[in-house]
Each structure stands twice: as C-alpha cells, then as structure tokens.
C-alpha cells in the first residue's frame, strides 16, 4: 500500500487515488492581499502570500493527475441572513462583516475581495464550496458531494491554519475522513498558532489527523504519473 511520509506516522493512501481530494481553504483576496480584510485588521498578509507558489505546485500536480480538487470560500449573503450575531458582532464594531472596504463589502459573496486569488483560481470542473462558517461542512453540501464521489481522504491546505483549516479538519475527522495537513501549504497570521495547530492535530497518535510536507505528497504521487 502506498503511503505518504507524515507525522505522527505514515499516511496510507487508498488504492484508488480518486478517493483523495486536495482541499484549498479560503485562499481569498480578502485574507491574502493588501487592502483586504486581513490587512485592514493589521495583519501581515505577506506571511500568507508566501505559501502560494508551493500550493500552486501541489494544485498543478493534482490537476495533471485529474484528482478531485475542492476550493472553499468563506462568505455570506448580501443581506447577512446567514451571519449570526455571534459572528457579526466581533471586533467591537470597528470593522465588521458586510462593511465596505477597498475590495468591496467584507466577506460578502460576489464582492471583489471574496474572490479566490488569481494564481489559484478554480478551473471548470473543480468543486467550489461557499461556506458561512469556519468549517466547510457547516451549512454546505460538502458531505453529499464527498459521498457521491466516493472521496475518503482529504489533504488540507489554505488559510488560516488555526481557524478555518483546523475547524474543517476537525469536522472532517468526526465524519470519518482521513485528514492530512500539508504544513508548507497552510499559513496563519500568527506563526505560533500555526505551530500549535500542527502539534495538536497530530498529538495523541494523530487524534485529528496527520501532517506532512508538500514534497512528501509530491514524492508519493509521482509514481502515479509514470505509465
Ligand atoms: C478567518 C479563515 N480567520 N479562513 N477565516 O476568519 O480562517
């Protein structure tokens, strides 16, 4: 059985590679670009931009192999009917979801800042999940899509490691998916939170899942490219 070298131990690949999906969490302009929501909150967005070339290489390999690819976008309806006060009222009113910023209304579906960055823009046939929560399973059709396609293994990338990536990994683990975090394809505005997330996911024998590098994923998938 093929494996990916990982922590806390090797991650077993299914015999049918079509059961694996690459998941790109929230690689949106608002989190990654200057003038977006993340920047306006005082975060250093260059930390998040740094993973883009590495993630693009992994995405390209999945595209070459025609393996399932899932993009998520954190967003809300323009009338905010899907944004509860427990999410909307954060930040003490300084800059809230739905407010106008340099890239349109913050985290509102269809606004310029809500687009996935151009380098990683979804291609036709790739799955795009619009999610109102931090986790990609909450109030979305993700479970049904994975079941219909027979996907059992999820490779996680994207931003931010400790918020939407970790939440989705925990949701996925509870639903029976084999979860692997690709460490150099995920990032946080807070390096210590990224590191803590990596350690807590793989603690206790991989209580939520495994972590690895993109090089290890590419090495494991390379034989699949040769006839
Ligand atoms: C946040 C996310 N951090 N994609 N969203 O609000 O992690």
PDB file of C-alpha atoms and ligand atoms in Angstrom:
ATOM      1  CA  UNK A   1       0.000   0.000   0.000  1.00  0.00           C
ATOM      2  CA  UNK A   2       1.359   3.440  -0.951  1.00  0.00           C
ATOM      3  CA  UNK A   3       1.959   5.884   1.854  1.00  0.00           C
ATOM      4  CA  UNK A   4       2.938   9.499   2.367  1.00  0.00           C
ATOM      5  CA  UNK A   5       5.731  10.091   4.858  1.00  0.00           C
ATOM      6  CA  UNK A   6       3.969  12.011   7.637  1.00  0.00           C
ATOM      7  CA  UNK A   7       3.718  12.719  11.372  1.00  0.00           C
ATOM      8  CA  UNK A   8       2.980  11.032  13.727  1.00  0.00           C
ATOM      9  CA  UNK A   9       3.404   8.101  11.296  1.00  0.00           C
ATOM     10  CA  UNK A  10       2.942   7.363   7.596  1.00  0.00           C
ATOM     11  CA  UNK A  11      -0.393   8.256   5.982  1.00  0.00           C
ATOM     12  CA  UNK A  12      -1.864   5.387   3.955  1.00  0.00           C
ATOM     13  CA  UNK A  13      -3.175   6.204   0.502  1.00  0.00           C
ATOM     14  CA  UNK A  14      -6.238   4.430  -0.863  1.00  0.00           C
ATOM     15  CA  UNK A  15      -5.672   2.076  -3.819  1.00  0.00           C
ATOM     16  CA  UNK A  16      -7.894   4.302  -5.931  1.00  0.00           C
ATOM     17  CA  UNK A  17      -6.313   7.773  -5.924  1.00  0.00           C
ATOM     18  CA  UNK A  18      -9.654   9.294  -6.969  1.00  0.00           C
ATOM     19  CA  UNK A  19     -10.707   8.826  -3.355  1.00  0.00           C
ATOM     20  CA  UNK A  20      -8.249  11.618  -2.387  1.00  0.00           C
ATOM     21  CA  UNK A  21      -9.173  15.291  -2.674  1.00  0.00           C
ATOM     22  CA  UNK A  22      -6.953  18.325  -2.351  1.00  0.00           C
ATOM     23  CA  UNK A  23      -8.803  20.914  -0.240  1.00  0.00           C
ATOM     24  CA  UNK A  24      -7.806  24.575  -0.550  1.00  0.00           C
ATOM     25  CA  UNK A  25      -9.360  26.534   2.296  1.00  0.00           C
ATOM     26  CA  UNK A  26     -10.278  30.207   1.798  1.00  0.00           C
ATOM     27  CA  UNK A  27      -7.398  31.373  -0.427  1.00  0.00           C
ATOM     28  CA  UNK A  28      -9.332  34.629  -0.863  1.00  0.00           C
ATOM     29  CA  UNK A  29      -8.133  38.092  -1.786  1.00  0.00           C
ATOM     30  CA  UNK A  30      -9.570  39.457   1.467  1.00  0.00           C
ATOM     31  CA  UNK A  31      -7.227  37.293   3.530  1.00  0.00           C
ATOM     32  CA  UNK A  32      -4.139  37.458   1.272  1.00  0.00           C
ATOM     33  CA  UNK A  33      -3.954  40.823  -0.486  1.00  0.00           C
ATOM     34  CA  UNK A  34      -3.003  44.297   0.688  1.00  0.00           C
ATOM     35  CA  UNK A  35      -6.115  46.417   1.134  1.00  0.00           C
ATOM     36  CA  UNK A  36      -8.225  43.385   2.087  1.00  0.00           C
ATOM     37  CA  UNK A  37      -9.939  42.435   5.323  1.00  0.00           C
ATOM     38  CA  UNK A  38      -6.889  40.729   6.872  1.00  0.00           C
ATOM     39  CA  UNK A  39      -4.681  43.691   6.052  1.00  0.00           C
ATOM     40  CA  UNK A  40      -7.249  46.165   7.402  1.00  0.00           C
ATOM     41  CA  UNK A  41      -7.229  44.283  10.701  1.00  0.00           C
ATOM     42  CA  UNK A  42      -3.483  44.938  10.949  1.00  0.00           C
ATOM     43  CA  UNK A  43      -2.223  41.516   9.901  1.00  0.00           C
ATOM     44  CA  UNK A  44       0.912  40.875   7.825  1.00  0.00           C
ATOM     45  CA  UNK A  45      -0.604  39.320   4.689  1.00  0.00           C
ATOM     46  CA  UNK A  46       2.837  38.591   3.193  1.00  0.00           C
ATOM     47  CA  UNK A  47       3.042  35.610   5.554  1.00  0.00           C
ATOM     48  CA  UNK A  48       0.039  34.072   3.791  1.00  0.00           C
ATOM     49  CA  UNK A  49       1.229  35.031   0.301  1.00  0.00           C
ATOM     50  CA  UNK A  50       4.461  33.114   0.885  1.00  0.00           C
ATOM     51  CA  UNK A  51       2.721  29.712   0.563  1.00  0.00           C
ATOM     52  CA  UNK A  52       1.111  30.491  -2.817  1.00  0.00           C
ATOM     53  CA  UNK A  53       3.894  29.146  -5.131  1.00  0.00           C
ATOM     54  CA  UNK A  54       4.188  25.922  -3.105  1.00  0.00           C
ATOM     55  CA  UNK A  55       0.446  25.411  -3.066  1.00  0.00           C
ATOM     56  CA  UNK A  56       0.252  26.150  -6.804  1.00  0.00           C
ATOM     57  CA  UNK A  57       2.803  23.379  -7.475  1.00  0.00           C
ATOM     58  CA  UNK A  58       0.685  20.910  -5.494  1.00  0.00           C
ATOM     59  CA  UNK A  59      -2.501  22.098  -7.206  1.00  0.00           C
ATOM     60  CA  UNK A  60      -0.868  21.663 -10.619  1.00  0.00           C
ATOM     61  CA  UNK A  61       0.081  18.074  -9.768  1.00  0.00           C
ATOM     62  CA  UNK A  62      -3.486  17.278  -8.724  1.00  0.00           C
ATOM     63  CA  UNK A  63      -4.675  18.856 -11.992  1.00  0.00           C
ATOM     64  CA  UNK A  64      -2.194  16.776 -14.018  1.00  0.00           C
ATOM     65  CA  UNK A  65      -3.408  13.622 -12.307  1.00  0.00           C
ATOM     66  CA  UNK A  66      -7.053  14.732 -12.687  1.00  0.00           C
ATOM     67  CA  UNK A  67      -7.665  14.104  -8.988  1.00  0.00           C
ATOM     68  CA  UNK A  68     -10.509  15.811  -7.110  1.00  0.00           C
ATOM     69  CA  UNK A  69      -9.905  19.435  -6.092  1.00  0.00           C
ATOM     70  CA  UNK A  70     -12.081  21.375  -3.649  1.00  0.00           C
ATOM     71  CA  UNK A  71     -11.849  25.125  -3.077  1.00  0.00           C
ATOM     72  CA  UNK A  72     -13.687  26.811  -0.220  1.00  0.00           C
ATOM     73  CA  UNK A  73     -14.700  30.443   0.127  1.00  0.00           C
ATOM     74  CA  UNK A  74     -15.812  31.974   3.426  1.00  0.00           C
ATOM     75  CA  UNK A  75     -18.721  34.255   2.552  1.00  0.00           C
ATOM     76  CA  UNK A  76     -22.167  35.496   3.465  1.00  0.00           C
ATOM     77  CA  UNK A  77     -25.287  36.549   1.631  1.00  0.00           C
ATOM     78  CA  UNK A  78     -25.532  40.322   0.974  1.00  0.00           C
ATOM     79  CA  UNK A  79     -28.416  40.615   3.494  1.00  0.00           C
ATOM     80  CA  UNK A  80     -26.265  38.817   6.118  1.00  0.00           C
ATOM     81  CA  UNK A  81     -29.144  36.430   6.824  1.00  0.00           C
ATOM     82  CA  UNK A  82     -26.593  33.608   7.193  1.00  0.00           C
ATOM     83  CA  UNK A  83     -24.319  35.520   9.583  1.00  0.00           C
ATOM     84  CA  UNK A  84     -25.349  35.102  13.224  1.00  0.00           C
ATOM     85  CA  UNK A  85     -24.693  37.890  15.764  1.00  0.00           C
ATOM     86  CA  UNK A  86     -22.108  35.633  17.387  1.00  0.00           C
ATOM     87  CA  UNK A  87     -20.013  36.080  14.237  1.00  0.00           C
ATOM     88  CA  UNK A  88     -21.122  39.535  13.084  1.00  0.00           C
ATOM     89  CA  UNK A  89     -20.546  41.334  16.381  1.00  0.00           C
ATOM     90  CA  UNK A  90     -16.831  40.575  16.555  1.00  0.00           C
ATOM     91  CA  UNK A  91     -14.200  43.323  16.680  1.00  0.00           C
ATOM     92  CA  UNK A  92     -16.238  45.706  18.801  1.00  0.00           C
ATOM     93  CA  UNK A  93     -17.768  47.268  15.702  1.00  0.00           C
ATOM     94  CA  UNK A  94     -14.514  48.622  14.214  1.00  0.00           C
ATOM     95  CA  UNK A  95     -14.609  46.574  11.001  1.00  0.00           C
ATOM     96  CA  UNK A  96     -17.365  44.057  10.580  1.00  0.00           C
ATOM     97  CA  UNK A  97     -18.507  41.522   8.035  1.00  0.00           C
ATOM     98  CA  UNK A  98     -20.596  43.344   5.431  1.00  0.00           C
ATOM     99  CA  UNK A  99     -18.822  46.693   5.902  1.00  0.00           C
ATOM    100  CA  UNK A 100     -17.323  48.424   2.858  1.00  0.00           C
ATOM    101  CA  UNK A 101     -13.573  48.152   2.369  1.00  0.00           C
ATOM    102  CA  UNK A 102     -11.147  48.780  -0.511  1.00  0.00           C
ATOM    103  CA  UNK A 103     -12.209  45.420  -2.056  1.00  0.00           C
ATOM    104  CA  UNK A 104     -15.959  45.766  -1.624  1.00  0.00           C
ATOM    105  CA  UNK A 105     -18.111  44.502   1.225  1.00  0.00           C
ATOM    106  CA  UNK A 106     -16.168  42.277   3.600  1.00  0.00           C
ATOM    107  CA  UNK A 107     -16.814  38.512   3.255  1.00  0.00           C
ATOM    108  CA  UNK A 108     -19.878  39.069   1.075  1.00  0.00           C
ATOM    109  CA  UNK A 109     -20.427  36.617  -1.758  1.00  0.00           C
ATOM    110  CA  UNK A 110     -19.568  38.072  -5.160  1.00  0.00           C
ATOM    111  CA  UNK A 111     -17.575  41.073  -3.893  1.00  0.00           C
ATOM    112  CA  UNK A 112     -14.045  41.503  -5.358  1.00  0.00           C
ATOM    113  CA  UNK A 113     -12.331  40.693  -2.051  1.00  0.00           C
ATOM    114  CA  UNK A 114     -14.271  37.450  -1.850  1.00  0.00           C
ATOM    115  CA  UNK A 115     -12.649  36.035  -4.999  1.00  0.00           C
ATOM    116  CA  UNK A 116     -10.010  33.358  -4.748  1.00  0.00           C
ATOM    117  CA  UNK A 117      -6.612  34.873  -5.637  1.00  0.00           C
ATOM    118  CA  UNK A 118      -5.935  34.722  -9.385  1.00  0.00           C
ATOM    119  CA  UNK A 119      -2.929  32.361  -9.048  1.00  0.00           C
ATOM    120  CA  UNK A 120      -5.171  29.624  -7.593  1.00  0.00           C
ATOM    121  CA  UNK A 121      -8.454  30.437  -9.331  1.00  0.00           C
ATOM    122  CA  UNK A 122     -10.655  27.337  -9.695  1.00  0.00           C
ATOM    123  CA  UNK A 123     -10.847  25.717 -13.119  1.00  0.00           C
ATOM    124  CA  UNK A 124     -14.026  24.375 -14.626  1.00  0.00           C
ATOM    125  CA  UNK A 125     -14.928  21.050 -13.006  1.00  0.00           C
ATOM    126  CA  UNK A 126     -13.291  21.831  -9.678  1.00  0.00           C
ATOM    127  CA  UNK A 127     -15.598  21.920  -6.665  1.00  0.00           C
ATOM    128  CA  UNK A 128     -16.190  25.310  -5.028  1.00  0.00           C
ATOM    129  CA  UNK A 129     -17.866  25.373  -1.609  1.00  0.00           C
ATOM    130  CA  UNK A 130     -19.263  28.685  -0.353  1.00  0.00           C
ATOM    131  CA  UNK A 131     -19.323  28.443   3.421  1.00  0.00           C
ATOM    132  CA  UNK A 132     -20.806  30.803   6.026  1.00  0.00           C
ATOM    133  CA  UNK A 133     -18.885  29.214   8.879  1.00  0.00           C
ATOM    134  CA  UNK A 134     -15.322  28.461   9.722  1.00  0.00           C
ATOM    135  CA  UNK A 135     -15.812  24.774   8.993  1.00  0.00           C
ATOM    136  CA  UNK A 136     -16.531  23.752   5.395  1.00  0.00           C
ATOM    137  CA  UNK A 137     -19.152  21.152   6.407  1.00  0.00           C
ATOM    138  CA  UNK A 138     -21.466  23.552   8.270  1.00  0.00           C
ATOM    139  CA  UNK A 139     -24.435  24.669   6.122  1.00  0.00           C
ATOM    140  CA  UNK A 140     -22.854  23.461   2.864  1.00  0.00           C
ATOM    141  CA  UNK A 141     -23.355  20.465   0.537  1.00  0.00           C
ATOM    142  CA  UNK A 142     -19.792  19.218   1.125  1.00  0.00           C
ATOM    143  CA  UNK A 143     -20.783  15.931   2.833  1.00  0.00           C
ATOM    144  CA  UNK A 144     -23.115  14.968  -0.020  1.00  0.00           C
ATOM    145  CA  UNK A 145     -20.509  15.869  -2.672  1.00  0.00           C
ATOM    146  CA  UNK A 146     -17.814  13.764  -0.985  1.00  0.00           C
ATOM    147  CA  UNK A 147     -20.198  10.829  -0.564  1.00  0.00           C
ATOM    148  CA  UNK A 148     -21.370  10.961  -4.198  1.00  0.00           C
ATOM    149  CA  UNK A 149     -17.766  10.941  -5.443  1.00  0.00           C
ATOM    150  CA  UNK A 150     -16.535   8.282  -3.020  1.00  0.00           C
ATOM    151  CA  UNK A 151     -13.891  10.600  -1.565  1.00  0.00           C
ATOM    152  CA  UNK A 152     -12.466   9.261   1.714  1.00  0.00           C
ATOM    153  CA  UNK A 153      -9.097  11.051   2.075  1.00  0.00           C
ATOM    154  CA  UNK A 154      -8.691  14.833   2.391  1.00  0.00           C
ATOM    155  CA  UNK A 155      -5.393  16.723   2.009  1.00  0.00           C
ATOM    156  CA  UNK A 156      -5.768  20.125   3.659  1.00  0.00           C
ATOM    157  CA  UNK A 157      -4.124  23.388   2.617  1.00  0.00           C
ATOM    158  CA  UNK A 158      -5.053  27.072   2.843  1.00  0.00           C
ATOM    159  CA  UNK A 159      -5.658  29.736   5.445  1.00  0.00           C
ATOM    160  CA  UNK A 160      -5.757  30.291   8.269  1.00  0.00           C
ATOM    161  CA  UNK A 161      -4.250  27.203   9.851  1.00  0.00           C
ATOM    162  CA  UNK A 162      -5.763  27.559  13.300  1.00  0.00           C
ATOM    163  CA  UNK A 163      -9.178  28.876  12.251  1.00  0.00           C
ATOM    164  CA  UNK A 164     -10.869  27.608   9.080  1.00  0.00           C
ATOM    165  CA  UNK A 165      -8.328  24.893   8.219  1.00  0.00           C
ATOM    166  CA  UNK A 166      -8.278  23.362  11.684  1.00  0.00           C
ATOM    167  CA  UNK A 167     -12.059  23.662  12.142  1.00  0.00           C
ATOM    168  CA  UNK A 168     -12.679  21.886   8.834  1.00  0.00           C
ATOM    169  CA  UNK A 169     -10.171  19.145   9.669  1.00  0.00           C
ATOM    170  CA  UNK A 170     -11.939  18.514  12.957  1.00  0.00           C
ATOM    171  CA  UNK A 171     -15.330  18.424  11.243  1.00  0.00           C
ATOM    172  CA  UNK A 172     -13.943  16.018   8.634  1.00  0.00           C
ATOM    173  CA  UNK A 173     -12.347  13.737  11.217  1.00  0.00           C
ATOM    174  CA  UNK A 174     -15.654  13.458  13.087  1.00  0.00           C
ATOM    175  CA  UNK A 175     -17.297  12.434   9.805  1.00  0.00           C
ATOM    176  CA  UNK A 176     -14.813   9.633   9.167  1.00  0.00           C
ATOM    177  CA  UNK A 177     -12.429  11.234   6.660  1.00  0.00           C
ATOM    178  CA  UNK A 178      -8.683  10.523   6.775  1.00  0.00           C
ATOM    179  CA  UNK A 179      -7.201  14.006   7.154  1.00  0.00           C
ATOM    180  CA  UNK A 180      -3.696  15.148   6.242  1.00  0.00           C
ATOM    181  CA  UNK A 181      -2.455  18.722   6.710  1.00  0.00           C
ATOM    182  CA  UNK A 182       0.214  19.890   4.236  1.00  0.00           C
ATOM    183  CA  UNK A 183       2.322  22.081   6.501  1.00  0.00           C
ATOM    184  CA  UNK A 184       4.053  24.255   3.892  1.00  0.00           C
ATOM    185  CA  UNK A 185       0.751  24.885   2.080  1.00  0.00           C
ATOM    186  CA  UNK A 186      -1.063  26.374   5.064  1.00  0.00           C
ATOM    187  CA  UNK A 187      -0.384  29.579   6.976  1.00  0.00           C
ATOM    188  CA  UNK A 188      -1.525  31.822   9.776  1.00  0.00           C
ATOM    189  CA  UNK A 189      -1.026  35.492  10.586  1.00  0.00           C
ATOM    190  CA  UNK A 190       0.390  34.121  13.861  1.00  0.00           C
ATOM    191  CA  UNK A 191       3.298  31.659  13.433  1.00  0.00           C
ATOM    192  CA  UNK A 192       2.892  30.323  16.952  1.00  0.00           C
ATOM    193  CA  UNK A 193      -0.759  29.444  16.263  1.00  0.00           C
ATOM    194  CA  UNK A 194       0.240  27.533  13.117  1.00  0.00           C
ATOM    195  CA  UNK A 195       2.838  25.558  15.042  1.00  0.00           C
ATOM    196  CA  UNK A 196       0.442  24.854  17.901  1.00  0.00           C
ATOM    197  CA  UNK A 197      -2.184  23.636  15.437  1.00  0.00           C
ATOM    198  CA  UNK A 198       0.256  21.255  13.761  1.00  0.00           C
ATOM    199  CA  UNK A 199       1.231  19.827  17.122  1.00  0.00           C
ATOM    200  CA  UNK A 200      -2.304  19.451  18.466  1.00  0.00           C
ATOM    201  CA  UNK A 201      -3.650  17.779  15.307  1.00  0.00           C
ATOM    202  CA  UNK A 202      -1.018  15.062  15.325  1.00  0.00           C
ATOM    203  CA  UNK A 203      -0.737  14.620  19.117  1.00  0.00           C
ATOM    204  CA  UNK A 204      -2.074  11.500  20.820  1.00  0.00           C
ATOM    205  CA  UNK A 205      -1.380   9.263  17.835  1.00  0.00           C
ATOM    206  CA  UNK A 206      -2.882  11.690  15.325  1.00  0.00           C
ATOM    207  CA  UNK A 207      -6.051  12.496  17.220  1.00  0.00           C
ATOM    208  CA  UNK A 208      -7.365  14.617  14.319  1.00  0.00           C
ATOM    209  CA  UNK A 209      -5.034  13.502  11.533  1.00  0.00           C
ATOM    210  CA  UNK A 210      -1.574  13.624  10.084  1.00  0.00           C
ATOM    211  CA  UNK A 211       0.773  16.406   8.951  1.00  0.00           C
ATOM    212  CA  UNK A 212       3.346  16.321   6.174  1.00  0.00           C
ATOM    213  CA  UNK A 213       5.218  18.444   3.607  1.00  0.00           C
ATOM    214  CA  UNK A 214       4.229  19.138   0.004  1.00  0.00           C
ATOM    215  CA  UNK A 215       7.489  17.412  -1.069  1.00  0.00           C
ATOM    216  CA  UNK A 216       6.334  14.210   0.627  1.00  0.00           C
ATOM    217  CA  UNK A 217       2.931  14.409  -1.097  1.00  0.00           C
ATOM    218  CA  UNK A 218       4.547  15.031  -4.491  1.00  0.00           C
ATOM    219  CA  UNK A 219       7.006  12.161  -3.948  1.00  0.00           C
ATOM    220  CA  UNK A 220       4.156   9.777  -3.133  1.00  0.00           C
ATOM    221  CA  UNK A 221       2.103  10.880  -6.134  1.00  0.00           C
ATOM    222  CA  UNK A 222       4.951  10.896  -8.659  1.00  0.00           C
ATOM    223  CA  UNK A 223       4.809   7.135  -9.476  1.00  0.00           C
ATOM    224  CA  UNK A 224       1.210   7.702 -10.464  1.00  0.00           C
ATOM    225  CA  UNK A 225       2.426   9.948 -13.274  1.00  0.00           C
ATOM    226  CA  UNK A 226       4.599   7.301 -14.898  1.00  0.00           C
ATOM    227  CA  UNK A 227       2.796   4.845 -17.191  1.00  0.00           C
TER     228      UNK A 227
HETATM  229  C1  LIG B   1     -10.792  33.571   9.456  1.00  0.00           C
HETATM  230  C2  LIG B   1     -10.299  31.772   7.969  1.00  0.00           C
HETATM  231  N1  LIG B   1      -9.605  33.528  10.035  1.00  0.00           N
HETATM  232  N2  LIG B   1     -10.417  31.418   6.687  1.00  0.00           N
HETATM  233  N3  LIG B   1     -11.067  32.797   8.386  1.00  0.00           N
HETATM  234  O1  LIG B   1     -11.631  34.342   9.859  1.00  0.00           O
HETATM  235  O2  LIG B   1      -9.510  31.221   8.697  1.00  0.00           O
END
